[in-house]
PDB file of C-alpha atoms in Angstrom:
ATOM      1  CA  MET H  30     132.061  93.487 139.621  1.00  0.00           C
ATOM      2  CA  ALA H  31     132.466  91.948 135.828  1.00  0.00           C
ATOM      3  CA  PHE H  32     136.162  92.204 134.046  1.00  0.00           C
ATOM      4  CA  ASN H  33     135.092  93.084 130.711  1.00  0.00           C
ATOM      5  CA  SER H  34     137.635  96.139 129.153  1.00  0.00           C
ATOM      6  CA  PRO H  35     140.505  97.874 130.846  1.00  0.00           C
ATOM      7  CA  LYS H  36     138.028 100.328 132.454  1.00  0.00           C
ATOM      8  CA  ASP H  37     137.060  97.716 134.792  1.00  0.00           C
ATOM      9  CA  LEU H  38     140.687  97.025 136.126  1.00  0.00           C
ATOM     10  CA  PHE H  39     141.150 100.604 136.524  1.00  0.00           C
ATOM     11  CA  VAL H  40     138.076 100.747 138.171  1.00  0.00           C
ATOM     12  CA  HIS H  41     139.231  97.767 141.047  1.00  0.00           C
ATOM     13  CA  GLU H  42     142.624  99.425 141.224  1.00  0.00           C
ATOM     14  CA  LEU H  43     141.966 103.072 142.373  1.00  0.00           C
ATOM     15  CA  SER H  44     139.061 101.786 144.393  1.00  0.00           C
ATOM     16  CA  MET H  45     141.766  99.222 145.939  1.00  0.00           C
ATOM     17  CA  MET H  46     143.620 102.809 146.441  1.00  0.00           C
ATOM     18  CA  TYR H  47     140.548 104.767 147.392  1.00  0.00           C
ATOM     19  CA  ASP H  48     140.415 102.384 150.084  1.00  0.00           C
ATOM     20  CA  GLY H  49     143.992 101.793 151.222  1.00  0.00           C
ATOM     21  CA  GLU H  50     144.023 106.277 151.094  1.00  0.00           C
ATOM     22  CA  LYS H  51     141.564 106.016 153.835  1.00  0.00           C
ATOM     23  CA  LYS H  52     142.963 103.469 155.877  1.00  0.00           C
ATOM     24  CA  ILE H  53     146.439 104.968 155.666  1.00  0.00           C
ATOM     25  CA  ALA H  54     145.030 108.217 157.506  1.00  0.00           C
ATOM     26  CA  GLN H  55     143.586 105.757 160.424  1.00  0.00           C
ATOM     27  CA  MET H  56     147.273 104.420 160.867  1.00  0.00           C
ATOM     28  CA  LEU H  57     148.788 107.904 160.846  1.00  0.00           C
ATOM     29  CA  ASP H  58     147.531 108.384 163.311  1.00  0.00           C
ATOM     30  CA  GLU H  59     147.798 105.614 164.861  1.00  0.00           C
ATOM     31  CA  ILE H  60     151.451 104.938 164.740  1.00  0.00           C
ATOM     32  CA  ALA H  61     151.556 109.147 165.885  1.00  0.00           C
ATOM     33  CA  GLY H  62     150.373 108.036 169.056  1.00  0.00           C
ATOM     34  CA  GLN H  63     152.618 105.453 169.766  1.00  0.00           C
ATOM     35  CA  VAL H  64     155.891 106.349 168.581  1.00  0.00           C
ATOM     36  CA  GLU H  65     157.909 109.850 170.785  1.00  0.00           C
ATOM     37  CA  ASN H  66     159.987 111.328 168.238  1.00  0.00           C
ATOM     38  CA  GLN H  67     158.770 114.523 167.583  1.00  0.00           C
ATOM     39  CA  THR H  68     160.145 114.416 163.664  1.00  0.00           C
ATOM     40  CA  LEU H  69     158.561 111.171 162.990  1.00  0.00           C
ATOM     41  CA  ILE H  70     155.238 112.610 164.855  1.00  0.00           C
ATOM     42  CA  GLN H  71     155.490 115.577 162.492  1.00  0.00           C
ATOM     43  CA  MET H  72     156.344 113.428 159.251  1.00  0.00           C
ATOM     44  CA  LEU H  73     152.895 111.841 159.953  1.00  0.00           C
ATOM     45  CA  GLN H  74     150.954 114.696 160.497  1.00  0.00           C
ATOM     46  CA  THR H  75     151.104 116.555 157.273  1.00  0.00           C
ATOM     47  CA  HIS H  76     151.612 112.574 155.682  1.00  0.00           C
ATOM     48  CA  LYS H  77     148.204 112.560 157.295  1.00  0.00           C
ATOM     49  CA  GLU H  78     147.150 115.798 155.643  1.00  0.00           C
ATOM     50  CA  GLU H  79     148.406 115.057 152.365  1.00  0.00           C
ATOM     51  CA  THR H  80     146.376 111.933 151.972  1.00  0.00           C
ATOM     52  CA  GLN H  81     143.710 113.171 153.016  1.00  0.00           C
ATOM     53  CA  HIS H  82     144.318 115.493 149.488  1.00  0.00           C
ATOM     54  CA  GLN H  83     145.521 111.771 147.491  1.00  0.00           C
ATOM     55  CA  ALA H  84     141.760 110.542 148.883  1.00  0.00           C
ATOM     56  CA  LYS H  85     139.704 113.719 147.565  1.00  0.00           C
ATOM     57  CA  ASN H  86     141.909 113.178 144.347  1.00  0.00           C
ATOM     58  CA  LEU H  87     140.828 110.021 143.925  1.00  0.00           C
ATOM     59  CA  GLU H  88     137.007 110.795 144.186  1.00  0.00           C
ATOM     60  CA  GLN H  89     137.327 113.479 141.708  1.00  0.00           C
ATOM     61  CA  CYS H  90     138.772 110.257 138.920  1.00  0.00           C
ATOM     62  CA  PHE H  91     135.931 108.794 139.723  1.00  0.00           C
ATOM     63  CA  GLN H  92     133.425 111.749 139.296  1.00  0.00           C
ATOM     64  CA  ARG H  93     135.403 112.479 136.067  1.00  0.00           C
ATOM     65  CA  ILE H  94     134.938 108.185 134.670  1.00  0.00           C
ATOM     66  CA  GLY H  95     131.116 108.849 135.720  1.00  0.00           C
ATOM     67  CA  GLU H  96     131.476 105.255 138.451  1.00  0.00           C
ATOM     68  CA  SER H  97     131.569 105.391 142.141  1.00  0.00           C
ATOM     69  CA  PRO H  98     134.249 103.977 144.351  1.00  0.00           C
ATOM     70  CA  ARG H  99     133.426  99.804 144.915  1.00  0.00           C
ATOM     71  CA  GLN H 100     134.064  97.775 148.069  1.00  0.00           C
ATOM     72  CA  VAL H 101     137.641  96.853 147.432  1.00  0.00           C
ATOM     73  CA  PRO H 102     140.077  96.315 150.308  1.00  0.00           C
ATOM     74  CA  CYS H 103     143.324  97.090 150.250  1.00  0.00           C
ATOM     75  CA  GLY H 104     145.330  94.237 151.143  1.00  0.00           C
ATOM     76  CA  VAL H 105     149.027  95.203 151.005  1.00  0.00           C
ATOM     77  CA  VAL H 106     147.569  98.579 154.005  1.00  0.00           C
ATOM     78  CA  LYS H 107     146.178  95.651 156.287  1.00  0.00           C
ATOM     79  CA  THR H 108     149.136  93.676 155.695  1.00  0.00           C
ATOM     80  CA  ILE H 109     151.893  96.282 156.875  1.00  0.00           C
ATOM     81  CA  HIS H 110     149.483  97.541 159.057  1.00  0.00           C
ATOM     82  CA  ASN H 111     149.139  94.243 161.083  1.00  0.00           C
ATOM     83  CA  GLU H 112     152.819  94.349 161.082  1.00  0.00           C
ATOM     84  CA  PHE H 113     152.936  97.219 163.029  1.00  0.00           C
ATOM     85  CA  LYS H 114     150.537  96.233 165.655  1.00  0.00           C
ATOM     86  CA  GLU H 115     152.408  92.794 165.862  1.00  0.00           C
ATOM     87  CA  PHE H 116     156.037  95.096 166.258  1.00  0.00           C
ATOM     88  CA  VAL H 117     154.356  96.844 168.818  1.00  0.00           C
ATOM     89  CA  LYS H 118     153.552  94.318 171.454  1.00  0.00           C
ATOM     90  CA  GLN H 119     157.252  93.051 171.220  1.00  0.00           C
ATOM     91  CA  ASN H 120     157.709  96.052 173.666  1.00  0.00           C
ATOM     92  CA  PRO H 121     160.754  97.144 172.030  1.00  0.00           C
ATOM     93  CA  SER H 122     162.689 100.218 172.845  1.00  0.00           C
ATOM     94  CA  SER H 123     161.292 104.139 171.423  1.00  0.00           C
ATOM     95  CA  ASP H 124     164.175 104.393 168.671  1.00  0.00           C
ATOM     96  CA  VAL H 125     163.995 100.643 167.718  1.00  0.00           C
ATOM     97  CA  LEU H 126     160.098 101.350 167.335  1.00  0.00           C
ATOM     98  CA  THR H 127     160.745 104.834 165.102  1.00  0.00           C
ATOM     99  CA  MET H 128     162.936 103.129 163.131  1.00  0.00           C
ATOM    100  CA  PHE H 129     160.400 100.423 162.608  1.00  0.00           C
ATOM    101  CA  ALA H 130     157.480 102.617 162.203  1.00  0.00           C
ATOM    102  CA  ILE H 131     159.714 104.459 159.416  1.00  0.00           C
ATOM    103  CA  SER H 132     160.198 101.059 157.228  1.00  0.00           C
ATOM    104  CA  GLY H 133     156.659 100.744 157.416  1.00  0.00           C
ATOM    105  CA  ALA H 134     155.832 103.787 156.023  1.00  0.00           C
ATOM    106  CA  THR H 135     158.316 103.848 153.395  1.00  0.00           C
ATOM    107  CA  LYS H 136     157.177 100.198 152.836  1.00  0.00           C
ATOM    108  CA  THR H 137     153.440 101.808 152.715  1.00  0.00           C
ATOM    109  CA  GLU H 138     154.852 104.896 150.363  1.00  0.00           C
ATOM    110  CA  HIS H 139     156.704 102.292 147.262  1.00  0.00           C
ATOM    111  CA  PHE H 140     153.648  99.920 147.537  1.00  0.00           C
ATOM    112  CA  GLU H 141     151.220 103.415 147.125  1.00  0.00           C
ATOM    113  CA  ILE H 142     153.712 104.915 143.842  1.00  0.00           C
ATOM    114  CA  ALA H 143     154.138 101.572 142.377  1.00  0.00           C
ATOM    115  CA  THR H 144     150.011 101.560 142.278  1.00  0.00           C
ATOM    116  CA  TYR H 145     149.463 105.634 141.567  1.00  0.00           C
ATOM    117  CA  ARG H 146     151.700 104.211 138.775  1.00  0.00           C
ATOM    118  CA  GLY H 147     149.140 102.091 136.727  1.00  0.00           C
ATOM    119  CA  LEU H 148     146.750 104.074 137.403  1.00  0.00           C
ATOM    120  CA  VAL H 149     148.356 106.905 136.010  1.00  0.00           C
ATOM    121  CA  CYS H 150     149.334 105.127 132.915  1.00  0.00           C
ATOM    122  CA  LYS H 151     145.751 103.857 132.584  1.00  0.00           C
ATOM    123  CA  ALA H 152     144.432 107.349 132.681  1.00  0.00           C
ATOM    124  CA  MET H 153     147.090 108.381 129.941  1.00  0.00           C
ATOM    125  CA  LEU H 154     145.924 105.158 127.723  1.00  0.00           C
ATOM    126  CA  MET H 155     141.764 105.658 128.567  1.00  0.00           C
ATOM    127  CA  GLY H 156     142.377 109.891 127.162  1.00  0.00           C
ATOM    128  CA  ASP H 157     141.538 111.339 130.838  1.00  0.00           C
ATOM    129  CA  ALA H 158     143.785 114.369 130.733  1.00  0.00           C
ATOM    130  CA  GLU H 159     142.575 115.204 134.179  1.00  0.00           C
ATOM    131  CA  CYS H 160     142.126 111.895 136.178  1.00  0.00           C
ATOM    132  CA  THR H 161     145.676 112.011 134.642  1.00  0.00           C
ATOM    133  CA  SER H 162     146.739 114.617 136.359  1.00  0.00           C
ATOM    134  CA  LEU H 163     145.102 114.378 139.537  1.00  0.00           C
ATOM    135  CA  LEU H 164     146.949 110.659 139.539  1.00  0.00           C
ATOM    136  CA  GLU H 165     149.859 112.316 139.150  1.00  0.00           C
ATOM    137  CA  ALA H 166     149.798 114.826 141.648  1.00  0.00           C
ATOM    138  CA  ASN H 167     149.223 111.555 144.159  1.00  0.00           C
ATOM    139  CA  LEU H 168     152.137 110.234 142.707  1.00  0.00           C
ATOM    140  CA  LEU H 169     154.544 113.097 142.880  1.00  0.00           C
ATOM    141  CA  GLN H 170     153.293 113.535 146.873  1.00  0.00           C
ATOM    142  CA  GLU H 171     153.896 109.407 147.773  1.00  0.00           C
ATOM    143  CA  GLU H 172     157.824 109.410 145.726  1.00  0.00           C
ATOM    144  CA  GLU H 173     158.564 113.022 147.832  1.00  0.00           C
ATOM    145  CA  THR H 174     157.496 111.695 150.826  1.00  0.00           C
ATOM    146  CA  ALA H 175     159.215 108.201 150.862  1.00  0.00           C
ATOM    147  CA  SER H 176     162.643 110.802 149.900  1.00  0.00           C
ATOM    148  CA  LYS H 177     161.661 112.399 152.973  1.00  0.00           C
ATOM    149  CA  LEU H 178     161.308 109.174 154.839  1.00  0.00           C
ATOM    150  CA  GLU H 179     164.320 107.259 153.219  1.00  0.00           C
ATOM    151  CA  ARG H 180     166.639 110.450 154.519  1.00  0.00           C
ATOM    152  CA  PHE H 181     165.613 110.426 157.601  1.00  0.00           C
ATOM    153  CA  ALA H 182     166.193 106.922 158.387  1.00  0.00           C
ATOM    154  CA  HIS H 183     169.172 107.154 156.912  1.00  0.00           C
ATOM    155  CA  GLU H 184     169.799 110.207 159.480  1.00  0.00           C
ATOM    156  CA  LEU H 185     168.227 108.973 162.307  1.00  0.00           C
ATOM    157  CA  GLY H 186     169.940 105.122 161.753  1.00  0.00           C
ATOM    158  CA  GLN H 187     173.517 106.830 161.282  1.00  0.00           C
ATOM    159  CA  GLN H 188     173.177 108.641 165.058  1.00  0.00           C
ATOM    160  CA  MET H 189     171.660 105.487 166.847  1.00  0.00           C
ATOM    161  CA  LEU H 190     174.891 103.505 165.249  1.00  0.00           C
ATOM    162  CA  ALA H 191     177.246 105.908 166.174  1.00  0.00           C
ATOM    163  CA  PRO H 192     179.680 104.989 167.911  1.00  0.00           C
ATOM    164  CA  ALA H 193     179.106 105.983 171.840  1.00  0.00           C
TER     165      ALA H 193
END
């Protein structure tokens, strides 16, 4: 793909995020199957549903601008997923694996937040109010999820580190 206009960049980044959202949905299932903490499992399952909806919002953006998703791999999500798989091979305790999974999920959310902020800005500059609204909805969900994960990590960390 030639990058001759800001729209080309927008399509590229939108495609990368679309790939990322699809990979994240799969990754959430995998992580939920490996951790034992029921609160985290529920959070991951809820976020999987949100992630699938976010991918649909991206599909609507592609339709709005008359484009189709391109084959643009999301390297950040792949790297975070690989980190998790490598950590699992170390046979950590259940609690440590839960903390690591929360950390990875939080990294993912902050990557998504940064990406969606850029996409929202570009959609606004392109004058596409509907696409802007869809991307803002995704951004809001990512911010809420990051906040929930951070609170849960803090609570769990306090429990794990509390003196016996």
